[in-house]
C-alpha positions as a LaTeX table, in Angstrom:
\begin{tabular}{lrrr}
\hline
Residue & $x$ (\AA) & $y$ (\AA) & $z$ (\AA) \\
\hline
Met1 & 20.56 & 4.34 & $-45.00$ \\
Thr2 & 23.01 & 5.04 & $-42.23$ \\
Gly3 & 21.23 & 8.31 & $-41.40$ \\
Ser4 & 17.90 & 6.55 & $-40.87$ \\
Ile5 & 19.48 & 4.01 & $-38.55$ \\
Val6 & 21.01 & 6.78 & $-36.47$ \\
Leu7 & 17.68 & 8.64 & $-36.32$ \\
Thr8 & 15.83 & 5.48 & $-35.35$ \\
Ala9 & 18.35 & 4.71 & $-32.65$ \\
Cys10 & 17.97 & 8.22 & $-31.24$ \\
Gly11 & 14.16 & 8.15 & $-31.31$ \\
Ser12 & 12.53 & 8.68 & $-27.96$ \\
Glu13 & 10.49 & 6.07 & $-26.11$ \\
Ala14 & 7.40 & 8.14 & $-26.92$ \\
Asp15 & 7.95 & 7.58 & $-30.65$ \\
Lys16 & 7.95 & 3.80 & $-30.34$ \\
Pro17 & 4.71 & 1.83 & $-30.63$ \\
Ile18 & 3.20 & 0.66 & $-27.38$ \\
Thr19 & 4.44 & $-2.72$ & $-26.20$ \\
Asp20 & 2.37 & $-5.57$ & $-24.84$ \\
Thr21 & 3.83 & $-4.92$ & $-21.37$ \\
Gln22 & 2.84 & $-1.25$ & $-21.56$ \\
Arg23 & $-0.68$ & $-2.29$ & $-22.61$ \\
Gln24 & $-0.83$ & $-4.67$ & $-19.63$ \\
Trp25 & 0.27 & $-1.79$ & $-17.37$ \\
Val26 & $-2.62$ & 0.36 & $-18.68$ \\
Asp27 & $-5.05$ & $-2.55$ & $-18.14$ \\
Ala28 & $-3.73$ & $-3.05$ & $-14.58$ \\
Phe29 & $-4.15$ & 0.65 & $-13.89$ \\
Cys30 & $-7.78$ & 0.72 & $-15.02$ \\
Gly31 & $-8.48$ & $-2.78$ & $-13.70$ \\
Gly32 & $-7.66$ & $-1.58$ & $-10.20$ \\
Val33 & $-10.30$ & 1.13 & $-10.37$ \\
Leu34 & $-13.15$ & $-0.58$ & $-12.25$ \\
Pro35 & $-14.51$ & $-3.08$ & $-9.65$ \\
Gly36 & $-14.93$ & $-0.40$ & $-7.02$ \\
Leu37 & $-16.67$ & 1.88 & $-9.49$ \\
Glu38 & $-19.07$ & $-0.93$ & $-10.40$ \\
Ala39 & $-19.71$ & $-1.73$ & $-6.74$ \\
Gly40 & $-20.27$ & 1.97 & $-6.04$ \\
Leu41 & $-22.88$ & 2.13 & $-8.79$ \\
Glu42 & $-24.58$ & $-0.92$ & $-7.30$ \\
Leu43 & $-24.61$ & 0.74 & $-3.87$ \\
Arg44 & $-26.24$ & 3.86 & $-5.32$ \\
Lys45 & $-29.02$ & 1.72 & $-6.83$ \\
Gln46 & $-30.09$ & 0.37 & $-3.42$ \\
Asp47 & $-33.25$ & 1.55 & $-1.74$ \\
Pro48 & $-31.92$ & 3.59 & 1.21 \\
Ala49 & $-34.76$ & 2.21 & 3.36 \\
Asp50 & $-33.57$ & $-1.38$ & 2.77 \\
Phe51 & $-30.79$ & $-1.24$ & 5.35 \\
Ala52 & $-29.73$ & $-4.89$ & 4.90 \\
Ala53 & $-29.31$ & $-4.43$ & 1.11 \\
Val54 & $-27.38$ & $-1.19$ & 1.65 \\
Lys55 & $-25.05$ & $-2.93$ & 4.10 \\
Thr56 & $-24.52$ & $-5.88$ & 1.72 \\
Ala57 & $-23.78$ & $-3.50$ & $-1.16$ \\
Tyr58 & $-21.42$ & $-1.42$ & 0.99 \\
Leu59 & $-19.50$ & $-4.50$ & 2.09 \\
Arg60 & $-19.29$ & $-5.56$ & $-1.57$ \\
Leu61 & $-17.85$ & $-2.11$ & $-2.34$ \\
Leu62 & $-15.17$ & $-2.55$ & 0.33 \\
Thr63 & $-14.31$ & $-6.09$ & $-0.77$ \\
Ser64 & $-14.26$ & $-5.20$ & $-4.47$ \\
Asn65 & $-11.96$ & $-2.25$ & $-3.89$ \\
Ala66 & $-9.63$ & $-4.11$ & $-1.52$ \\
Thr67 & $-9.32$ & $-7.05$ & $-3.91$ \\
Ala68 & $-8.97$ & $-5.00$ & $-7.10$ \\
Phe69 & $-6.43$ & $-2.57$ & $-5.66$ \\
Ala70 & $-4.37$ & $-5.44$ & $-4.20$ \\
Gly71 & $-4.46$ & $-7.17$ & $-7.59$ \\
Ala72 & $-3.44$ & $-3.95$ & $-9.35$ \\
Glu73 & $-0.59$ & $-3.48$ & $-6.88$ \\
Lys74 & 0.74 & $-6.98$ & $-7.56$ \\
Lys75 & 0.45 & $-6.62$ & $-11.35$ \\
Leu76 & 1.96 & $-3.12$ & $-11.47$ \\
Lys77 & 4.90 & $-4.21$ & $-9.30$ \\
Glu78 & 5.47 & $-7.23$ & $-11.58$ \\
Leu79 & 5.39 & $-5.08$ & $-14.72$ \\
Gly80 & 7.42 & $-2.15$ & $-13.39$ \\
Ala81 & 7.30 & 1.35 & $-14.84$ \\
Pro82 & 6.15 & 1.27 & $-18.46$ \\
Glu83 & 8.92 & 3.73 & $-19.45$ \\
Asp84 & 11.87 & 5.29 & $-17.65$ \\
Asp85 & 10.30 & 8.75 & $-17.70$ \\
Leu86 & 7.12 & 7.33 & $-16.16$ \\
Glu87 & 8.94 & 5.93 & $-13.12$ \\
Asn88 & 7.56 & 8.65 & $-10.83$ \\
Val89 & 4.02 & 8.20 & $-12.19$ \\
His90 & 4.38 & 4.43 & $-11.68$ \\
Glu91 & 5.62 & 4.84 & $-8.09$ \\
Gln92 & 2.75 & 7.22 & $-7.25$ \\
Leu93 & 0.23 & 4.80 & $-8.72$ \\
Val94 & 1.67 & 1.79 & $-6.87$ \\
Lys95 & 1.59 & 3.80 & $-3.63$ \\
Phe96 & $-2.03$ & 4.80 & $-4.30$ \\
Val97 & $-3.26$ & 1.25 & $-5.00$ \\
Thr98 & $-1.28$ & $-0.17$ & $-2.04$ \\
Glu99 & $-2.72$ & 2.39 & 0.38 \\
Ser100 & $-6.20$ & 2.02 & $-1.10$ \\
Ala101 & $-6.17$ & $-1.79$ & $-0.78$ \\
Lys102 & $-5.14$ & $-1.46$ & 2.87 \\
Ser103 & $-7.76$ & 1.22 & 3.61 \\
Tyr104 & $-10.66$ & $-0.75$ & 2.13 \\
Gly105 & $-9.45$ & $-4.02$ & 3.62 \\
Asp106 & $-9.08$ & $-2.52$ & 7.09 \\
Ala107 & $-12.61$ & $-1.04$ & 6.93 \\
Gln108 & $-14.28$ & $-4.41$ & 6.31 \\
Ala109 & $-14.42$ & $-5.67$ & 9.92 \\
Pro110 & $-15.65$ & $-2.39$ & 11.47 \\
Val111 & $-18.33$ & $-2.03$ & 8.77 \\
Gln112 & $-19.38$ & $-5.67$ & 9.13 \\
Ala113 & $-19.89$ & $-5.03$ & 12.86 \\
Leu114 & $-22.37$ & $-2.18$ & 12.21 \\
Glu115 & $-26.09$ & $-2.77$ & 12.51 \\
Pro116 & $-28.04$ & $-2.39$ & 9.24 \\
Asn117 & $-30.15$ & 0.59 & 10.30 \\
Ala118 & $-30.72$ & 4.27 & 9.48 \\
Gln119 & $-27.28$ & 5.17 & 10.89 \\
Phe120 & $-25.45$ & 2.48 & 8.90 \\
Leu121 & $-24.19$ & 4.62 & 6.01 \\
Glu122 & $-22.93$ & 7.33 & 8.33 \\
Gly123 & $-21.16$ & 4.72 & 10.47 \\
Ala124 & $-19.73$ & 2.94 & 7.43 \\
Glu125 & $-18.36$ & 6.19 & 5.99 \\
Lys126 & $-16.79$ & 7.01 & 9.38 \\
Ala127 & $-15.23$ & 3.53 & 9.58 \\
Leu128 & $-13.79$ & 3.95 & 6.10 \\
Ala129 & $-12.48$ & 7.43 & 6.92 \\
Asp130 & $-10.92$ & 6.08 & 10.13 \\
Thr131 & $-9.05$ & 3.34 & 8.24 \\
Asn132 & $-8.06$ & 5.53 & 5.29 \\
Val133 & $-4.29$ & 5.69 & 4.82 \\
Val134 & $-4.33$ & 7.09 & 1.28 \\
Thr135 & $-1.97$ & 10.04 & 1.45 \\
Ser136 & $-2.42$ & 11.36 & $-2.11$ \\
Pro137 & $-5.80$ & 10.49 & $-3.64$ \\
Glu138 & $-5.14$ & 13.07 & $-6.35$ \\
Asp139 & $-2.34$ & 10.80 & $-7.65$ \\
Leu140 & $-4.90$ & 8.64 & $-9.43$ \\
Arg141 & $-6.29$ & 11.57 & $-11.42$ \\
Ala142 & $-2.77$ & 12.93 & $-12.05$ \\
Thr143 & $-1.67$ & 9.54 & $-13.38$ \\
Phe144 & $-4.64$ & 9.37 & $-15.72$ \\
Gln145 & $-4.00$ & 12.93 & $-16.94$ \\
Glu146 & $-0.30$ & 12.22 & $-17.49$ \\
Leu147 & $-1.11$ & 9.16 & $-19.58$ \\
Gln148 & $-3.73$ & 11.07 & $-21.60$ \\
Lys149 & $-1.00$ & 13.56 & $-22.67$ \\
Arg150 & 1.00 & 10.79 & $-24.34$ \\
Pro151 & $-0.48$ & 9.68 & $-27.67$ \\
Lys152 & 0.33 & 5.98 & $-27.41$ \\
Tyr153 & $-1.01$ & 5.76 & $-23.85$ \\
Ser154 & $-4.06$ & 7.83 & $-24.70$ \\
Asp155 & $-4.70$ & 5.38 & $-27.55$ \\
Ala156 & $-4.10$ & 2.41 & $-25.20$ \\
Leu157 & $-6.53$ & 3.87 & $-22.64$ \\
Gly158 & $-9.09$ & 4.13 & $-25.44$ \\
Lys159 & $-8.59$ & 0.50 & $-26.46$ \\
Ser160 & $-8.28$ & $-1.06$ & $-23.00$ \\
Ala161 & $-11.40$ & $-3.01$ & $-21.98$ \\
Pro162 & $-11.25$ & $-1.96$ & $-18.28$ \\
Cys163 & $-10.58$ & 1.68 & $-19.20$ \\
Thr164 & $-13.49$ & 1.69 & $-21.66$ \\
Glu165 & $-15.72$ & 0.24 & $-18.92$ \\
Ile166 & $-14.64$ & 3.03 & $-16.55$ \\
Arg167 & $-15.63$ & 5.68 & $-19.10$ \\
Ser168 & $-18.96$ & 3.93 & $-19.69$ \\
Lys169 & $-19.67$ & 3.57 & $-15.95$ \\
Gly170 & $-18.56$ & 7.17 & $-15.37$ \\
Gln171 & $-21.20$ & 8.32 & $-17.84$ \\
Glu172 & $-23.77$ & 6.22 & $-15.94$ \\
Val173 & $-22.82$ & 8.04 & $-12.74$ \\
Gly174 & $-23.26$ & 11.36 & $-14.51$ \\
Gln175 & $-26.74$ & 10.36 & $-15.62$ \\
Gln176 & $-27.93$ & 9.35 & $-12.16$ \\
\hline
\end{tabular}
């Protein structure tokens, strides 16, 4: 009996079942990405000749991303790193969502000022590029890949409603 207690006490964090807080962290991670993905799909569905609809959809994309990333930043900061050895992953993710929220938020006014015409998309993309402060966009993919390597997080990603939606929407993008 004593031996099993010692072994349990020495078990790594990876061996423990996922906690509710860790599940919330996974949901916050995916929840920050999902609204922008949905808005991006909506933008792609617009008739490129309907400049007003394209502009409305593009502004929705900016607003959705700014709001979702800001919400993810707040939630991730509240929750903290899900495990000690994920502190660096957590910090990279918080930096990514913070910079992304600022980039999309800062692009809203310049894009709103653009005329809905044939040059709108080009101008909107330039405005977004000009306001982009994301220093490491690859951090998002790296975070996802790091979590996929860990069985309990891989399982949590599979069970998380926002993460499942991302996979579903990602398949939609692939089919378009």
